Amino acid sequence: MIDNNPQLKGRMTVFAPLNAWMFKAMSGHNVQILSVSIFIIGNLICAIAPNFLTLAAGRVISAYGAAMFTPSATALAVELLPPARKGFALSLIFGGMTVSQVAGVPATSWIADAIGWRFSFGFVVIAGLLALKIFAPMMSGIATKAPERGNSPISKGLSKATYGILP
């Protein structure tokens, strides 16, 4: 399972709370687009890195974008979708993360071995740009606020933070 990935745990541990604080005033849609953009920029820096320090900085930037995406996507799905659709949306989010590990890691490793490590980062940049091209217009078609459901904990006066820690 992806939860056993120490890199993922590390970046989530460090960056996710920081992102929640820094981008709390920004709409979830914009956070999603920003996170993918930061991830792409970080990988582009890695692809053109002239030295190890620049490569390491690019990895930190791409990790920041990745750590920003998952919590934001999860929160957006839970906030905006009716109860019957939440499970499906969350399965797509976490299934996508799993597929990226199962298919993406071997694919980029193969590219790095076959034609060079810079091309593996370039592949990730191209895949990210394609995802952003598809993703950004879809985000603009989603409501920015959840419709009132009348009987949800948030509509009963609980804050989103309190609601988020409830089982």
C-alpha atoms as one frame of an Amber mdcrd trajectory, in Angstrom:
protein
   0.000   0.000   0.000   1.137   3.537  -0.681   1.042   4.395   3.023   4.236
   2.366   3.452   6.163   4.793   1.229   8.494   6.700   3.613   8.910   9.567
   1.126   5.163  10.093   1.001   4.861   9.993   4.792   7.719  12.464   5.157
   6.410  15.054   2.749   2.858  14.751   4.024   4.044  15.118   7.605   6.005
  18.261   6.874   4.111  19.942   4.074   0.418  19.061   4.552  -0.094  21.076
   7.783   1.927  23.943   6.339  -0.216  23.937   3.194  -3.439  23.841   5.190
  -2.367  26.939   7.068  -0.902  28.832   4.099  -3.784  28.245   1.691  -6.782
  28.247   4.040  -8.229  31.380   2.406  -7.832  30.028  -1.150 -10.622  28.041
  -2.799 -10.097  24.309  -3.021 -10.242  24.508  -6.807  -7.383  26.961  -6.946
  -5.351  24.960  -4.428  -5.713  21.918  -6.664  -4.524  23.762  -9.764  -1.702
  25.395  -7.817  -0.572  22.054  -6.375  -0.329  20.413  -9.796   1.495  23.475
 -11.139   4.032  23.394  -8.290   4.554  19.671  -8.868   5.219  20.308 -12.571
   7.623  23.172 -11.847   9.558  21.036  -9.363   9.962  18.250 -11.897  10.979
  20.712 -14.607  13.704  22.033 -12.295  14.875  18.431 -11.809  14.935  17.799
 -15.562  17.193  20.793 -16.242  19.193  20.711 -12.995  22.858  21.567 -13.601
  23.958  20.104 -10.250  22.852  17.968  -7.345  21.768  20.900  -5.158  19.374
  22.144  -7.845  18.081  18.602  -8.339  17.427  18.269  -4.606  15.633  21.631
  -4.567  13.448  20.498  -7.470  12.561  17.327  -5.584  11.549  19.351  -2.519
   9.383  21.635  -4.682   7.694  18.705  -6.427   7.122  17.011  -3.043   5.528
  20.214  -1.793   3.090  20.213  -4.722   2.294  16.528  -4.270   1.710  16.936
  -0.536  -0.589  19.841  -1.280  -2.721  17.864  -3.739  -3.935  14.849  -1.786
  -5.347  16.498   1.366  -6.932  19.240  -0.717  -8.497  16.788  -3.179  -9.826
  14.693  -0.314 -11.295  17.693   1.481 -12.852  19.004  -1.719 -14.467  15.648
  -2.504 -15.850  15.282   1.012 -17.105  18.862   1.124 -18.718  19.120  -2.302
 -20.161  15.714  -3.070 -23.353  14.153  -1.797 -22.852  11.173   0.523 -23.604
   8.621  -2.204 -20.710   9.903  -4.378 -18.021  10.514  -1.738 -16.748   6.936
  -1.605 -16.355   6.757  -5.372 -14.526  10.094  -5.494 -12.172   9.105  -2.674
 -11.475   5.766  -4.362 -10.459   7.656  -7.516  -8.125   9.937  -5.551  -6.383
   7.158  -3.629  -6.558   4.745  -6.562  -4.774   7.337  -8.686  -2.040   7.627
  -6.084  -1.637   3.859  -6.060  -1.529   3.635  -9.868   1.085   6.395  -9.963
   3.284   4.320  -7.663   2.623   0.975  -9.346   2.883   2.181 -12.966   4.670
   5.521 -12.773   7.702   4.491 -10.763   8.634   1.560 -13.038   7.878   3.604
 -16.177  10.088   6.512 -15.139  12.791   4.097 -13.973  12.712   2.420 -17.379
  12.909   5.795 -19.139  15.838   6.826 -16.936  17.672   3.589 -17.695  16.890
   3.637 -21.427  17.551   7.277 -22.343  18.635   9.137 -19.209  17.347  10.375
 -15.877  16.535  13.855 -17.180  14.039  12.345 -19.615  12.227  10.583 -16.771
  11.620  13.955 -15.128  10.641  15.363 -18.522   8.101  12.561 -18.877   6.581
  13.510 -15.523   6.441  17.175 -16.625   4.615  16.223 -19.837   2.210  13.934
 -17.969   1.588  16.719 -15.430   0.920  19.282 -18.160  -1.551  16.918 -19.831
  -3.274  16.313 -16.494  -3.433  20.057 -15.851  -4.861  20.700 -19.320  -7.614
  18.177 -18.618  -7.986  18.994 -14.925  -8.204  22.822 -14.913 -11.320  23.124
 -17.125 -13.039  20.385 -15.121 -12.364  22.287 -11.899 -14.014  25.422 -13.252
 -17.251  23.483 -13.771 -17.522  22.389 -10.126 -19.403  24.484  -7.604 -17.171
  26.380  -5.207 -19.436  25.664  -2.246 -21.317  22.579  -1.278 -25.076  22.818
  -1.564 -26.780  23.038   1.817 -28.010  19.646   2.871 -29.771  20.767   6.021
 -28.826  17.851   8.256 -25.028  17.772   7.941 -22.857  18.463  11.007 -21.614
  21.690   9.390 -25.156  22.938   8.881 -25.818  22.171  12.565 -23.221  24.712
  13.650 -20.057  22.615  13.857 -16.969  24.151  12.331 -15.227  22.401   9.442
 -12.230  21.707  11.696 -14.457  20.037  14.301 -16.344  18.123  11.619 -13.026
  16.943  10.147 -11.980  15.151  13.330 -15.323  13.439  13.909 -15.576   9.748
  12.917
